[in-house]
Coordinates of C-alpha atoms in Angstrom, one line a residue:
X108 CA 0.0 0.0 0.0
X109 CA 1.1 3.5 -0.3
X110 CA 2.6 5.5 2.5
X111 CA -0.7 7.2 4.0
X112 CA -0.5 11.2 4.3
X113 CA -0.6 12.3 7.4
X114 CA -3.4 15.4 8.2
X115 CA -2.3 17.3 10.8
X116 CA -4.3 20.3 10.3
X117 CA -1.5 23.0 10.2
X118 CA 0.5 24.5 7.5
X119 CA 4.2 25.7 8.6
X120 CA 4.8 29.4 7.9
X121 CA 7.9 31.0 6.4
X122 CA 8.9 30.9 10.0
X123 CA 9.5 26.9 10.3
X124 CA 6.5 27.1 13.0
X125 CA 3.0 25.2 12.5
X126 CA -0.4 27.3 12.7
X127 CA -4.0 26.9 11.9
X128 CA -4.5 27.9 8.2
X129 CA -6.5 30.6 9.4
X130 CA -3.3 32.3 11.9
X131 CA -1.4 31.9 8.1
X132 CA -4.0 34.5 6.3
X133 CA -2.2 37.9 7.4
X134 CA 0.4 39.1 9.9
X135 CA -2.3 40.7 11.8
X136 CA -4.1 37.2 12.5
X137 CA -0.3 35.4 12.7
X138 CA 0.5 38.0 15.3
X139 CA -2.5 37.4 17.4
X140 CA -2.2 33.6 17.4
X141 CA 1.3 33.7 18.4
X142 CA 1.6 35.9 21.0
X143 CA -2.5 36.2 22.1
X144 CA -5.1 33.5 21.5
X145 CA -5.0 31.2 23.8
X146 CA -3.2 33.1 26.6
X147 CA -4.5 33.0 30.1
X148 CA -6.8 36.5 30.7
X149 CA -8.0 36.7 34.4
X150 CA -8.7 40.4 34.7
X151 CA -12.4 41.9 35.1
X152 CA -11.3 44.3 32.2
X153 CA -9.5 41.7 29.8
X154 CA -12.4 39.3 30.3
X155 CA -15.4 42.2 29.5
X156 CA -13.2 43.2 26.7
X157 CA -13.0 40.2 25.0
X158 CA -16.9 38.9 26.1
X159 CA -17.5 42.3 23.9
X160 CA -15.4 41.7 20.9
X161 CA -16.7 37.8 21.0
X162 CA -20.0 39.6 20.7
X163 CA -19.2 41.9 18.3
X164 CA -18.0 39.0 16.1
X165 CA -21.6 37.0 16.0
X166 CA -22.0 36.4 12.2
X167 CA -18.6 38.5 10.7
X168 CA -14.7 37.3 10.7
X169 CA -12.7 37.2 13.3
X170 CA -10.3 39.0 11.2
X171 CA -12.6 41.9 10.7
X172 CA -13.0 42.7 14.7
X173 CA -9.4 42.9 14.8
X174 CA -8.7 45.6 12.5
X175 CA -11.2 47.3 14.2
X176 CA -10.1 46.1 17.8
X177 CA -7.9 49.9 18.4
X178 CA -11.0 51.8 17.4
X179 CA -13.4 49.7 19.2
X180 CA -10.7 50.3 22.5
X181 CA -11.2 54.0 22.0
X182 CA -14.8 54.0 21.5
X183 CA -15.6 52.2 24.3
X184 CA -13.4 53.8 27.0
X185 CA -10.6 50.5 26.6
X186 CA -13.9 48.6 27.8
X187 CA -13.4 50.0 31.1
X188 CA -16.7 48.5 32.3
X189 CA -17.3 51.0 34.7
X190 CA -17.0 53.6 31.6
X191 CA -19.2 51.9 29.4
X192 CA -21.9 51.1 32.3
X193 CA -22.3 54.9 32.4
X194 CA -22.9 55.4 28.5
X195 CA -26.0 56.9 27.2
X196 CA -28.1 58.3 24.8
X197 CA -25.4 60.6 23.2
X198 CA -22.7 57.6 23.5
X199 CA -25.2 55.5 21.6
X200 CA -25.7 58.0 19.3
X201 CA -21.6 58.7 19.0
X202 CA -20.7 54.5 18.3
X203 CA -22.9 54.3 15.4
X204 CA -21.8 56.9 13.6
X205 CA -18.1 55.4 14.3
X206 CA -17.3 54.2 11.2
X207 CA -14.0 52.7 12.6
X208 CA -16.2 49.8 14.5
X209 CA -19.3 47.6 14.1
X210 CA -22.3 49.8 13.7
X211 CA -24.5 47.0 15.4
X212 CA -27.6 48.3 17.4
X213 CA -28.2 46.1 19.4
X214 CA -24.7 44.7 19.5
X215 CA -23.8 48.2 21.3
X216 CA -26.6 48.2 23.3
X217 CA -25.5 44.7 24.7
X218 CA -22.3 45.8 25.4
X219 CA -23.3 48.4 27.6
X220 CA -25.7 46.5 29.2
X221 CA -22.9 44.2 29.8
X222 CA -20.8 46.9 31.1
X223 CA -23.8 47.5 33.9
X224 CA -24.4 43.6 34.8
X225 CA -20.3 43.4 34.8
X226 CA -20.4 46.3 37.6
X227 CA -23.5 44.6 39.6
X228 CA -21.4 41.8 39.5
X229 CA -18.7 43.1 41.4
X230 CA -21.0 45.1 43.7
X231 CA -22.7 41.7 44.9
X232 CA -18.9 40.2 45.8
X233 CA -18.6 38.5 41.9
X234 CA -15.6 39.0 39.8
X235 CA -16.5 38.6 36.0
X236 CA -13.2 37.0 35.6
X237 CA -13.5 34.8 38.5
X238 CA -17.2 34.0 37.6
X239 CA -16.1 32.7 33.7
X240 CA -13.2 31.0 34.9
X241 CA -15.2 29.4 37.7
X242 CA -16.7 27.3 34.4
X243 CA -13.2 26.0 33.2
X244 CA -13.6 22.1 32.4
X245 CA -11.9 18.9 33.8
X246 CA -10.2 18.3 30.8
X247 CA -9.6 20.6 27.6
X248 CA -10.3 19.3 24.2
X249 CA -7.5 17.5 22.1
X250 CA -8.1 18.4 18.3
X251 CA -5.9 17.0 15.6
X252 CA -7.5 19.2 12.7
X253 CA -10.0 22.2 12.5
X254 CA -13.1 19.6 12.4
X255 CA -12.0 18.2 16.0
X256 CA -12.6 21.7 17.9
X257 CA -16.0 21.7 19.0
X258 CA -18.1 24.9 18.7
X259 CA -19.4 24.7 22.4
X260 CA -19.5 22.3 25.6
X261 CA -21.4 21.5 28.0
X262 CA -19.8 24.4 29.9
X263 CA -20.2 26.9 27.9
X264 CA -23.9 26.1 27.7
X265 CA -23.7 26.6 31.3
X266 CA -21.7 29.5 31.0
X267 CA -24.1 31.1 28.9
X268 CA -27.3 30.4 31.0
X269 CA -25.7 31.8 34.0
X270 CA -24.3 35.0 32.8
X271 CA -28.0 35.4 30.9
X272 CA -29.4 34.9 34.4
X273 CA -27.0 37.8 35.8
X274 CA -28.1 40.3 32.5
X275 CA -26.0 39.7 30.2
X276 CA -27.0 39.5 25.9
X277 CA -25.4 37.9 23.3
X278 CA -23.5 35.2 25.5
X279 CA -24.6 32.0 23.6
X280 CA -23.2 28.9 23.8
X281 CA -20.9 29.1 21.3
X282 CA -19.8 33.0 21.5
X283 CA -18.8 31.4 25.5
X284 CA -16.6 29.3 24.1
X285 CA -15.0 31.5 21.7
X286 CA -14.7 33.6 24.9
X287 CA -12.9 30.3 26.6
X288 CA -11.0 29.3 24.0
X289 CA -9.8 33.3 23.6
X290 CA -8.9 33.5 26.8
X291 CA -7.4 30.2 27.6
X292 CA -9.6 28.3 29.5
X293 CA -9.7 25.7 27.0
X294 CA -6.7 24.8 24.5
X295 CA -8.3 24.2 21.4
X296 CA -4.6 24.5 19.6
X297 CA -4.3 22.1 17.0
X298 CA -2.3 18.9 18.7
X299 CA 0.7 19.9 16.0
X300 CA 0.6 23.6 16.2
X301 CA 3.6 25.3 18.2
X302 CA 1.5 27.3 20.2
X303 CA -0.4 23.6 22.0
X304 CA 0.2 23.8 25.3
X305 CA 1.9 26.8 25.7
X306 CA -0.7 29.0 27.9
X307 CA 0.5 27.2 31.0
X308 CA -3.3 25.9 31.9
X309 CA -2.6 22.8 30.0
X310 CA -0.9 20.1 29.6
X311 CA 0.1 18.9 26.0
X312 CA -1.1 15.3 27.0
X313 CA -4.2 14.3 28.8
X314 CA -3.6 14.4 32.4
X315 CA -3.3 10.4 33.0
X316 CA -0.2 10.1 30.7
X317 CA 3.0 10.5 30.5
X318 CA 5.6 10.5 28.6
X319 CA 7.0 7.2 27.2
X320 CA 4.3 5.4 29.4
X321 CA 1.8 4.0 26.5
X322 CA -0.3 2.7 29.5
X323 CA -2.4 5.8 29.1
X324 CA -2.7 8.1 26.2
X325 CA 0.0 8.9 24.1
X326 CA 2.1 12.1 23.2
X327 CA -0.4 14.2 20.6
X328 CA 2.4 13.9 17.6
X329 CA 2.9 10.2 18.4
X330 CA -1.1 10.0 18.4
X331 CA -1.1 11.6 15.2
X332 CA 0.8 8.6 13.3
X333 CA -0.4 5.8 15.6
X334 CA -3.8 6.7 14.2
X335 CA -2.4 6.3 10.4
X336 CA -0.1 3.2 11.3
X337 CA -3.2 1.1 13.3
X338 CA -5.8 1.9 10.4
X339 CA -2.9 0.6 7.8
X340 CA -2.4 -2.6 9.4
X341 CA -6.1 -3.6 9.4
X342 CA -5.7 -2.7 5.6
X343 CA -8.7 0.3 6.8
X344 CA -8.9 3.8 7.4
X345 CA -8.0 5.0 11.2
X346 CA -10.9 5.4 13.6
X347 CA -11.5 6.7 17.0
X348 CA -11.8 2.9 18.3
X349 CA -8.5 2.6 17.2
X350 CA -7.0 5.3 18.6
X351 CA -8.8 5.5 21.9
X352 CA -5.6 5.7 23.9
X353 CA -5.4 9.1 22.3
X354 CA -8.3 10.7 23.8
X355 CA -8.1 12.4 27.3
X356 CA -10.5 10.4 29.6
X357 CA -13.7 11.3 30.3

């Protein structure tokens, strides 16, 4: 049979480093993989921020709300939430008639509301930050191409309700886990990409193995060809039966 091809779900940059096709696209979105997505954010501030901009995102690129992430910073007082919480009628009026961010209605309107429950938050004893993190899983996802990374968990639904129950808008399901992935309570990095397991939240293996101890589940690379090399020798395709030692328990 003929060597099988090995899909790892990264491309490797002019850099010798392995991304995400999409962190290839332009140095903006190269910039903000490497050094950004991903990275542990457990300020009040750094949370709202980036709850907005998930927001903000709904339907549209990624890429769009980050060339517009500096004006959105000075339009919304660098999503000071205490800032924001005090917007009104004029600031309403001001933001869409900003052609440098996303003239969404009710997408503003959220936002400040966000900003208010964000503040009541705080003034009941609850730290936003401290509240989403409270919601990090047991174990984080282990994706070996873009169609492994789930678009929400079972966390992030309960994420969602409980923020929604606090005031928030536009915290669905999936915009939370955008929000955890974003901010690192989840690694969703591609099992070959440079940046897995770099945040310090997570370990690169599931947390029952080791290295060199094939007991448990094995190293992601090595998971990547045992995969290949088990579906070749039963003359089939790789499945996740025969790769179960790969998977983080459960």
């Amino acid at each position: 049979m003929s060597e099988e091809r090995i899909d790892t779900g990264v491309v490797t940059g002019a850099d010798g480093l392995a991304r995400p096709a999409w962190a290839e696209q332009s140095d903006l979105l190269r910039e903000y993989y490497d050094t950004e997505w991903g990275m542990p954010v457990r300020d009040e501030q750094g949370v709202f921020e980036r709850l907005s901009l998930e927001a903000f995102q709904s339907g549209l690129s990624w890429a769009t709300v980050l060339r517009k992430r500096p004006a959105f910073r000075q339009a919304f007082a660098g999503f000071d939430p205490d800032a924001v919480a005090a917007f009104g009628d004029d600031d309403v009026a001001r933001l869409l008639a900003d052609a440098g961010i996303i003239r969404n209605r009710a997408k503003i309107l959220a936002t400040i509301d966000n900003a208010r429950a964000t503040v009541a938050l705080r003034d009941s004893g609850t730290d936003l930050a401290a509240l989403v993190w409270s919601f990090q899983p047991a174990e984080t996802p282990f994706p070996r191409t873009p169609d492994d990374v789930p678009s929400s968990s079972d966390e992030s639904i309960a994420l969602s309700k409980e923020l929604k129950s606090r005031g928030f808008r536009w915290v669905g399901p999936t915009t939370m886990f955008a929000l955890m992935e974003a901010i690192g309570i989840v690694d969703t990095h591609l099992i070959a990409s440079h940046r897995r397991a770099t945040s310090g939240v997570w370990q690169k293996l599931p947390h029952a193995a080791r290295p060199g101890d094939h007991g448990g589940a094995l190293p992601a690379i090595e998971c990547v060809h045992r995969k290949a090399e088990e579906g070749r020798r039963a003359e089939r395709p790789p499945t996740d039966d025969n790769a179960a030692r790969c998977l983080p328990d459960h």
